mmCIF file with all atom_site columns, C-alpha atoms and ligand atoms in Angstrom:
data_model
loop_
_atom_site.group_PDB
_atom_site.id
_atom_site.type_symbol
_atom_site.label_atom_id
_atom_site.label_alt_id
_atom_site.label_comp_id
_atom_site.label_asym_id
_atom_site.label_entity_id
_atom_site.label_seq_id
_atom_site.pdbx_PDB_ins_code
_atom_site.Cartn_x
_atom_site.Cartn_y
_atom_site.Cartn_z
_atom_site.occupancy
_atom_site.B_iso_or_equiv
_atom_site.pdbx_formal_charge
_atom_site.auth_seq_id
_atom_site.auth_comp_id
_atom_site.auth_asym_id
_atom_site.auth_atom_id
_atom_site.pdbx_PDB_model_num
ATOM   1   C CA  . MET A 1 1   ? 23.321 -167.144 165.533 1.00 47.00 ? 47   MET A CA  1
ATOM   2   C CA  . SER A 1 2   ? 24.160 -169.589 168.267 1.00 43.00 ? 48   SER A CA  1
ATOM   3   C CA  . ASP A 1 3   ? 27.784 -168.843 169.084 1.00 54.00 ? 49   ASP A CA  1
ATOM   4   C CA  . ALA A 1 4   ? 29.136 -165.795 170.858 1.00 65.00 ? 50   ALA A CA  1
ATOM   5   C CA  . ASP A 1 5   ? 29.295 -162.365 169.267 1.00 83.00 ? 51   ASP A CA  1
ATOM   6   C CA  . THR A 1 6   ? 32.365 -161.768 167.152 1.00 93.00 ? 52   THR A CA  1
ATOM   7   C CA  . LEU A 1 7   ? 34.719 -158.808 167.249 1.00 96.00 ? 53   LEU A CA  1
ATOM   8   C CA  . PHE A 1 8   ? 32.859 -157.277 164.317 1.00 97.00 ? 54   PHE A CA  1
ATOM   9   C CA  . GLU A 1 9   ? 29.522 -157.066 166.171 1.00 96.00 ? 55   GLU A CA  1
ATOM   10  C CA  . ARG A 1 10  ? 31.433 -155.180 168.858 1.00 96.00 ? 56   ARG A CA  1
ATOM   11  C CA  . ILE A 1 11  ? 32.903 -152.793 166.261 1.00 97.00 ? 57   ILE A CA  1
ATOM   12  C CA  . ILE A 1 12  ? 29.439 -152.255 164.720 1.00 97.00 ? 58   ILE A CA  1
ATOM   13  C CA  . ALA A 1 13  ? 28.086 -151.505 168.234 1.00 96.00 ? 59   ALA A CA  1
ATOM   14  C CA  . ARG A 1 14  ? 31.008 -149.069 168.803 1.00 97.00 ? 60   ARG A CA  1
ATOM   15  C CA  . GLU A 1 15  ? 32.139 -151.133 171.818 1.00 95.00 ? 61   GLU A CA  1
ATOM   16  C CA  . VAL A 1 16  ? 35.533 -151.657 170.140 1.00 96.00 ? 62   VAL A CA  1
ATOM   17  C CA  . PRO A 1 17  ? 37.135 -148.675 168.374 1.00 98.00 ? 63   PRO A CA  1
ATOM   18  C CA  . ALA A 1 18  ? 37.881 -148.843 164.655 1.00 98.00 ? 64   ALA A CA  1
ATOM   19  C CA  . ASP A 1 19  ? 38.973 -146.425 161.949 1.00 98.00 ? 65   ASP A CA  1
ATOM   20  C CA  . ILE A 1 20  ? 35.644 -146.165 160.122 1.00 98.00 ? 66   ILE A CA  1
ATOM   21  C CA  . VAL A 1 21  ? 35.849 -145.190 156.452 1.00 98.00 ? 67   VAL A CA  1
ATOM   22  C CA  . HIS A 1 22  ? 32.184 -145.335 155.419 1.00 98.00 ? 68   HIS A CA  1
ATOM   23  C CA  . GLU A 1 23  ? 28.808 -146.387 156.802 1.00 98.00 ? 69   GLU A CA  1
ATOM   24  C CA  . THR A 1 24  ? 25.410 -147.095 155.267 1.00 98.00 ? 70   THR A CA  1
ATOM   25  C CA  . GLU A 1 25  ? 22.133 -148.214 156.791 1.00 98.00 ? 71   GLU A CA  1
ATOM   26  C CA  . THR A 1 26  ? 23.132 -151.852 156.270 1.00 98.00 ? 72   THR A CA  1
ATOM   27  C CA  . THR A 1 27  ? 26.957 -151.924 156.144 1.00 98.00 ? 73   THR A CA  1
ATOM   28  C CA  . LEU A 1 28  ? 30.081 -150.618 157.880 1.00 98.00 ? 74   LEU A CA  1
ATOM   29  C CA  . ALA A 1 29  ? 33.576 -150.173 156.399 1.00 98.00 ? 75   ALA A CA  1
ATOM   30  C CA  . PHE A 1 30  ? 36.677 -149.804 158.571 1.00 98.00 ? 76   PHE A CA  1
ATOM   31  C CA  . ARG A 1 31  ? 40.449 -150.169 158.147 1.00 98.00 ? 77   ARG A CA  1
ATOM   32  C CA  . ASP A 1 32  ? 42.029 -153.552 158.820 1.00 98.00 ? 78   ASP A CA  1
ATOM   33  C CA  . ILE A 1 33  ? 44.249 -153.415 161.903 1.00 97.00 ? 79   ILE A CA  1
ATOM   34  C CA  . ASN A 1 34  ? 46.958 -155.433 160.091 1.00 96.00 ? 80   ASN A CA  1
ATOM   35  C CA  . PRO A 1 35  ? 46.929 -154.070 156.531 1.00 97.00 ? 81   PRO A CA  1
ATOM   36  C CA  . GLN A 1 36  ? 48.087 -156.342 153.711 1.00 95.00 ? 82   GLN A CA  1
ATOM   37  C CA  . ALA A 1 37  ? 48.210 -153.560 151.095 1.00 96.00 ? 83   ALA A CA  1
ATOM   38  C CA  . ALA A 1 38  ? 48.622 -149.780 151.030 1.00 97.00 ? 84   ALA A CA  1
ATOM   39  C CA  . THR A 1 39  ? 44.857 -149.621 151.441 1.00 97.00 ? 85   THR A CA  1
ATOM   40  C CA  . HIS A 1 40  ? 43.086 -152.471 153.272 1.00 98.00 ? 86   HIS A CA  1
ATOM   41  C CA  . VAL A 1 41  ? 39.505 -151.900 154.378 1.00 98.00 ? 87   VAL A CA  1
ATOM   42  C CA  . LEU A 1 42  ? 36.978 -154.431 155.705 1.00 98.00 ? 88   LEU A CA  1
ATOM   43  C CA  . VAL A 1 43  ? 33.300 -154.168 154.744 1.00 98.00 ? 89   VAL A CA  1
ATOM   44  C CA  . VAL A 1 44  ? 30.743 -155.949 156.929 1.00 98.00 ? 90   VAL A CA  1
ATOM   45  C CA  . PRO A 1 45  ? 26.964 -156.241 156.804 1.00 98.00 ? 91   PRO A CA  1
ATOM   46  C CA  . LYS A 1 46  ? 25.422 -155.033 160.064 1.00 98.00 ? 92   LYS A CA  1
ATOM   47  C CA  . THR A 1 47  ? 23.445 -158.266 160.217 1.00 97.00 ? 93   THR A CA  1
ATOM   48  C CA  . ARG A 1 48  ? 25.639 -161.253 160.958 1.00 96.00 ? 94   ARG A CA  1
ATOM   49  C CA  . TYR A 1 49  ? 26.105 -164.224 158.631 1.00 97.00 ? 95   TYR A CA  1
ATOM   50  C CA  . ARG A 1 50  ? 29.116 -166.474 159.054 1.00 97.00 ? 96   ARG A CA  1
ATOM   51  C CA  . THR A 1 51  ? 30.178 -166.702 155.407 1.00 97.00 ? 97   THR A CA  1
ATOM   52  C CA  . VAL A 1 52  ? 29.550 -165.048 152.064 1.00 98.00 ? 98   VAL A CA  1
ATOM   53  C CA  . ALA A 1 53  ? 27.649 -168.138 150.892 1.00 98.00 ? 99   ALA A CA  1
ATOM   54  C CA  . GLU A 1 54  ? 25.307 -167.950 153.903 1.00 98.00 ? 100  GLU A CA  1
ATOM   55  C CA  . LEU A 1 55  ? 24.781 -164.252 153.221 1.00 98.00 ? 101  LEU A CA  1
ATOM   56  C CA  . ALA A 1 56  ? 24.097 -164.853 149.515 1.00 98.00 ? 102  ALA A CA  1
ATOM   57  C CA  . ALA A 1 57  ? 21.559 -167.580 150.279 1.00 98.00 ? 103  ALA A CA  1
ATOM   58  C CA  . ALA A 1 58  ? 19.747 -165.659 153.022 1.00 98.00 ? 104  ALA A CA  1
ATOM   59  C CA  . ASP A 1 59  ? 19.825 -162.067 151.775 1.00 98.00 ? 105  ASP A CA  1
ATOM   60  C CA  . PRO A 1 60  ? 21.198 -161.411 148.269 1.00 98.00 ? 106  PRO A CA  1
ATOM   61  C CA  . LYS A 1 61  ? 20.239 -157.732 148.494 1.00 98.00 ? 107  LYS A CA  1
ATOM   62  C CA  . LEU A 1 62  ? 22.453 -157.357 151.570 1.00 98.00 ? 108  LEU A CA  1
ATOM   63  C CA  . LEU A 1 63  ? 25.357 -159.007 149.704 1.00 98.00 ? 109  LEU A CA  1
ATOM   64  C CA  . ALA A 1 64  ? 24.813 -156.466 146.931 1.00 98.00 ? 110  ALA A CA  1
ATOM   65  C CA  . ASP A 1 65  ? 24.945 -153.715 149.576 1.00 98.00 ? 111  ASP A CA  1
ATOM   66  C CA  . VAL A 1 66  ? 28.321 -155.061 150.783 1.00 98.00 ? 112  VAL A CA  1
ATOM   67  C CA  . ILE A 1 67  ? 29.700 -154.973 147.230 1.00 98.00 ? 113  ILE A CA  1
ATOM   68  C CA  . ALA A 1 68  ? 28.298 -151.473 146.628 1.00 98.00 ? 114  ALA A CA  1
ATOM   69  C CA  . THR A 1 69  ? 29.977 -150.293 149.853 1.00 98.00 ? 115  THR A CA  1
ATOM   70  C CA  . ALA A 1 70  ? 33.263 -151.901 148.738 1.00 98.00 ? 116  ALA A CA  1
ATOM   71  C CA  . ASP A 1 71  ? 33.046 -149.932 145.494 1.00 98.00 ? 117  ASP A CA  1
ATOM   72  C CA  . LYS A 1 72  ? 32.231 -146.742 147.407 1.00 98.00 ? 118  LYS A CA  1
ATOM   73  C CA  . VAL A 1 73  ? 35.274 -147.330 149.626 1.00 98.00 ? 119  VAL A CA  1
ATOM   74  C CA  . ALA A 1 74  ? 37.398 -147.743 146.480 1.00 98.00 ? 120  ALA A CA  1
ATOM   75  C CA  . GLU A 1 75  ? 36.115 -144.394 145.226 1.00 98.00 ? 121  GLU A CA  1
ATOM   76  C CA  . LEU A 1 76  ? 36.695 -142.650 148.591 1.00 98.00 ? 122  LEU A CA  1
ATOM   77  C CA  . GLU A 1 77  ? 40.203 -144.129 148.903 1.00 98.00 ? 123  GLU A CA  1
ATOM   78  C CA  . GLY A 1 78  ? 41.196 -143.243 145.320 1.00 98.00 ? 124  GLY A CA  1
ATOM   79  C CA  . LEU A 1 79  ? 41.424 -146.861 144.125 1.00 97.00 ? 125  LEU A CA  1
ATOM   80  C CA  . THR A 1 80  ? 39.008 -146.705 141.205 1.00 95.00 ? 126  THR A CA  1
ATOM   81  C CA  . ALA A 1 81  ? 41.488 -145.770 138.482 1.00 96.00 ? 127  ALA A CA  1
ATOM   82  C CA  . GLY A 1 82  ? 44.170 -148.237 139.513 1.00 96.00 ? 128  GLY A CA  1
ATOM   83  C CA  . GLY A 1 83  ? 41.795 -151.037 140.411 1.00 96.00 ? 129  GLY A CA  1
ATOM   84  C CA  . TYR A 1 84  ? 41.315 -153.025 143.569 1.00 97.00 ? 130  TYR A CA  1
ATOM   85  C CA  . ARG A 1 85  ? 40.657 -156.543 144.861 1.00 96.00 ? 131  ARG A CA  1
ATOM   86  C CA  . VAL A 1 86  ? 37.699 -157.797 146.929 1.00 97.00 ? 132  VAL A CA  1
ATOM   87  C CA  . VAL A 1 87  ? 38.272 -161.006 148.908 1.00 97.00 ? 133  VAL A CA  1
ATOM   88  C CA  . PHE A 1 88  ? 35.931 -163.080 151.075 1.00 98.00 ? 134  PHE A CA  1
ATOM   89  C CA  . ASN A 1 89  ? 37.883 -165.691 153.029 1.00 97.00 ? 135  ASN A CA  1
ATOM   90  C CA  . THR A 1 90  ? 35.743 -168.733 153.822 1.00 97.00 ? 136  THR A CA  1
ATOM   91  C CA  . GLY A 1 91  ? 36.843 -171.329 156.373 1.00 95.00 ? 137  GLY A CA  1
ATOM   92  C CA  . SER A 1 92  ? 40.177 -172.327 157.805 1.00 92.00 ? 138  SER A CA  1
ATOM   93  C CA  . HIS A 1 93  ? 42.113 -173.138 154.606 1.00 93.00 ? 139  HIS A CA  1
ATOM   94  C CA  . ALA A 1 94  ? 41.387 -169.589 153.436 1.00 94.00 ? 140  ALA A CA  1
ATOM   95  C CA  . GLY A 1 95  ? 42.450 -168.179 156.799 1.00 92.00 ? 141  GLY A CA  1
ATOM   96  C CA  . GLN A 1 96  ? 39.043 -166.915 157.930 1.00 95.00 ? 142  GLN A CA  1
ATOM   97  C CA  . THR A 1 97  ? 39.442 -165.903 161.568 1.00 95.00 ? 143  THR A CA  1
ATOM   98  C CA  . VAL A 1 98  ? 36.319 -163.814 162.199 1.00 96.00 ? 144  VAL A CA  1
ATOM   99  C CA  . PHE A 1 99  ? 33.019 -165.590 161.504 1.00 96.00 ? 145  PHE A CA  1
ATOM   100 C CA  . HIS A 1 100 ? 31.021 -162.519 160.632 1.00 97.00 ? 146  HIS A CA  1
ATOM   101 C CA  . VAL A 1 101 ? 31.218 -162.269 156.852 1.00 98.00 ? 147  VAL A CA  1
ATOM   102 C CA  . HIS A 1 102 ? 33.500 -159.477 155.650 1.00 98.00 ? 148  HIS A CA  1
ATOM   103 C CA  . ALA A 1 103 ? 34.886 -158.279 152.339 1.00 98.00 ? 149  ALA A CA  1
ATOM   104 C CA  . HIS A 1 104 ? 38.552 -157.317 152.284 1.00 98.00 ? 150  HIS A CA  1
ATOM   105 C CA  . VAL A 1 105 ? 39.078 -154.346 149.928 1.00 98.00 ? 151  VAL A CA  1
ATOM   106 C CA  . LEU A 1 106 ? 42.733 -154.190 148.914 1.00 97.00 ? 152  LEU A CA  1
ATOM   107 C CA  . GLY A 1 107 ? 44.521 -151.701 146.669 1.00 97.00 ? 153  GLY A CA  1
ATOM   108 C CA  . GLY A 1 108 ? 46.551 -148.535 146.479 1.00 97.00 ? 154  GLY A CA  1
ATOM   109 C CA  . GLU A 1 109 ? 49.568 -150.326 144.946 1.00 96.00 ? 155  GLU A CA  1
ATOM   110 C CA  . GLN A 1 110 ? 50.291 -153.192 142.543 1.00 95.00 ? 156  GLN A CA  1
ATOM   111 C CA  . LEU A 1 111 ? 49.027 -156.341 144.265 1.00 95.00 ? 157  LEU A CA  1
ATOM   112 C CA  . GLY A 1 112 ? 50.818 -159.691 144.126 1.00 91.00 ? 158  GLY A CA  1
ATOM   113 C CA  . LEU A 1 113 ? 49.464 -163.067 143.098 1.00 85.00 ? 159  LEU A CA  1
ATOM   114 C CA  . PHE A 1 114 ? 47.553 -164.975 145.751 1.00 79.00 ? 160  PHE A CA  1
ATOM   115 C CA  . GLY A 1 115 ? 46.859 -168.578 146.579 1.00 71.00 ? 161  GLY A CA  1
ATOM   116 C CA  . ARG A 1 116 ? 49.354 -171.017 148.008 1.00 73.00 ? 162  ARG A CA  1
ATOM   117 C CA  . TYR A 1 117 ? 50.581 -170.532 151.575 1.00 76.00 ? 163  TYR A CA  1
ATOM   118 C CA  . GLN A 1 118 ? 54.082 -169.156 151.964 1.00 70.00 ? 164  GLN A CA  1
ATOM   119 C CA  . SER A 1 119 ? 55.804 -169.288 155.306 1.00 70.00 ? 165  SER A CA  1
ATOM   120 C CA  . GLU A 1 120 ? 57.639 -166.221 156.537 1.00 65.00 ? 166  GLU A CA  1
ATOM   121 C CA  . ALA A 1 121 ? 60.886 -168.057 155.707 1.00 61.00 ? 167  ALA A CA  1
ATOM   122 C CA  . GLY A 1 122 ? 59.634 -168.280 152.081 1.00 52.00 ? 168  GLY A CA  1
HETATM 123 P P1  . 5GP B 2 .   ? 39.835 -162.978 158.030 1.00 51.27 ? 1396 5GP B P1  1
HETATM 124 O O1  . 5GP B 2 .   ? 41.189 -163.553 158.351 1.00 51.27 ? 1396 5GP B O1  1
HETATM 125 O O2  . 5GP B 2 .   ? 38.760 -163.557 158.945 1.00 51.27 ? 1396 5GP B O2  1
HETATM 126 O O3  . 5GP B 2 .   ? 39.463 -163.062 156.579 1.00 51.27 ? 1396 5GP B O3  1
HETATM 127 O O4  . 5GP B 2 .   ? 39.933 -161.425 158.330 1.00 51.27 ? 1396 5GP B O4  1
HETATM 128 C C1  . 5GP B 2 .   ? 39.856 -160.878 159.604 1.00 51.27 ? 1396 5GP B C1  1
HETATM 129 C C2  . 5GP B 2 .   ? 40.598 -159.560 159.545 1.00 51.27 ? 1396 5GP B C2  1
HETATM 130 O O5  . 5GP B 2 .   ? 40.290 -158.835 160.722 1.00 51.27 ? 1396 5GP B O5  1
HETATM 131 C C3  . 5GP B 2 .   ? 42.113 -159.720 159.503 1.00 51.27 ? 1396 5GP B C3  1
HETATM 132 O O6  . 5GP B 2 .   ? 42.617 -159.170 158.285 1.00 51.27 ? 1396 5GP B O6  1
HETATM 133 C C4  . 5GP B 2 .   ? 42.591 -158.975 160.741 1.00 51.27 ? 1396 5GP B C4  1
HETATM 134 O O7  . 5GP B 2 .   ? 43.782 -158.236 160.511 1.00 51.27 ? 1396 5GP B O7  1
HETATM 135 C C5  . 5GP B 2 .   ? 41.420 -158.071 161.055 1.00 51.27 ? 1396 5GP B C5  1
HETATM 136 N N1  . 5GP B 2 .   ? 41.322 -157.725 162.459 1.00 51.27 ? 1396 5GP B N1  1
HETATM 137 C C6  . 5GP B 2 .   ? 41.524 -158.556 163.544 1.00 51.27 ? 1396 5GP B C6  1
HETATM 138 N N2  . 5GP B 2 .   ? 41.321 -157.899 164.687 1.00 51.27 ? 1396 5GP B N2  1
HETATM 139 C C7  . 5GP B 2 .   ? 40.970 -156.607 164.332 1.00 51.27 ? 1396 5GP B C7  1
HETATM 140 C C8  . 5GP B 2 .   ? 40.621 -155.452 165.099 1.00 51.27 ? 1396 5GP B C8  1
HETATM 141 O O8  . 5GP B 2 .   ? 40.578 -155.453 166.336 1.00 51.27 ? 1396 5GP B O8  1
HETATM 142 N N3  . 5GP B 2 .   ? 40.329 -154.320 164.396 1.00 51.27 ? 1396 5GP B N3  1
HETATM 143 C C9  . 5GP B 2 .   ? 40.347 -154.284 163.034 1.00 51.27 ? 1396 5GP B C9  1
HETATM 144 N N4  . 5GP B 2 .   ? 40.046 -153.117 162.441 1.00 51.27 ? 1396 5GP B N4  1
HETATM 145 N N5  . 5GP B 2 .   ? 40.666 -155.360 162.280 1.00 51.27 ? 1396 5GP B N5  1
HETATM 146 C C10 . 5GP B 2 .   ? 40.975 -156.513 162.936 1.00 51.27 ? 1396 5GP B C10 1
#
């Protein structure tokens, strides 16, 4: 990886504090600092890839580990019965801000539709 370490490498290295929900040999799950649902947890592979497509191409088993951790987080957070959403933002139109692939796990309440940008003014 040629560019500088992202925030998430620093969280994985415990250089930046985070509210960690679950950890496996290959993944880490921690609460999003700016939650967009009652429960909002990020799941990252400990090895860095910029996007979910790069991860899928390079290491499909690791992508499967990320999804398995997302499902474990749902179980631990009591989301399994009600259901939950897993989102991978990719690139600027999707609002990706951290270029270390991460799954957003959202749930704990009825979620809205998603897609088109809405300004704060509506
Ligand atoms: P993205 O926009 O790249 O899909 O998601 C990045 C996420 O990282 C955002 O939802 C943002 O709230 C979250 N985030 C940014 N800085 C921090 C931080 O310092 N700690 C934690 N736990 N989450 C962060």
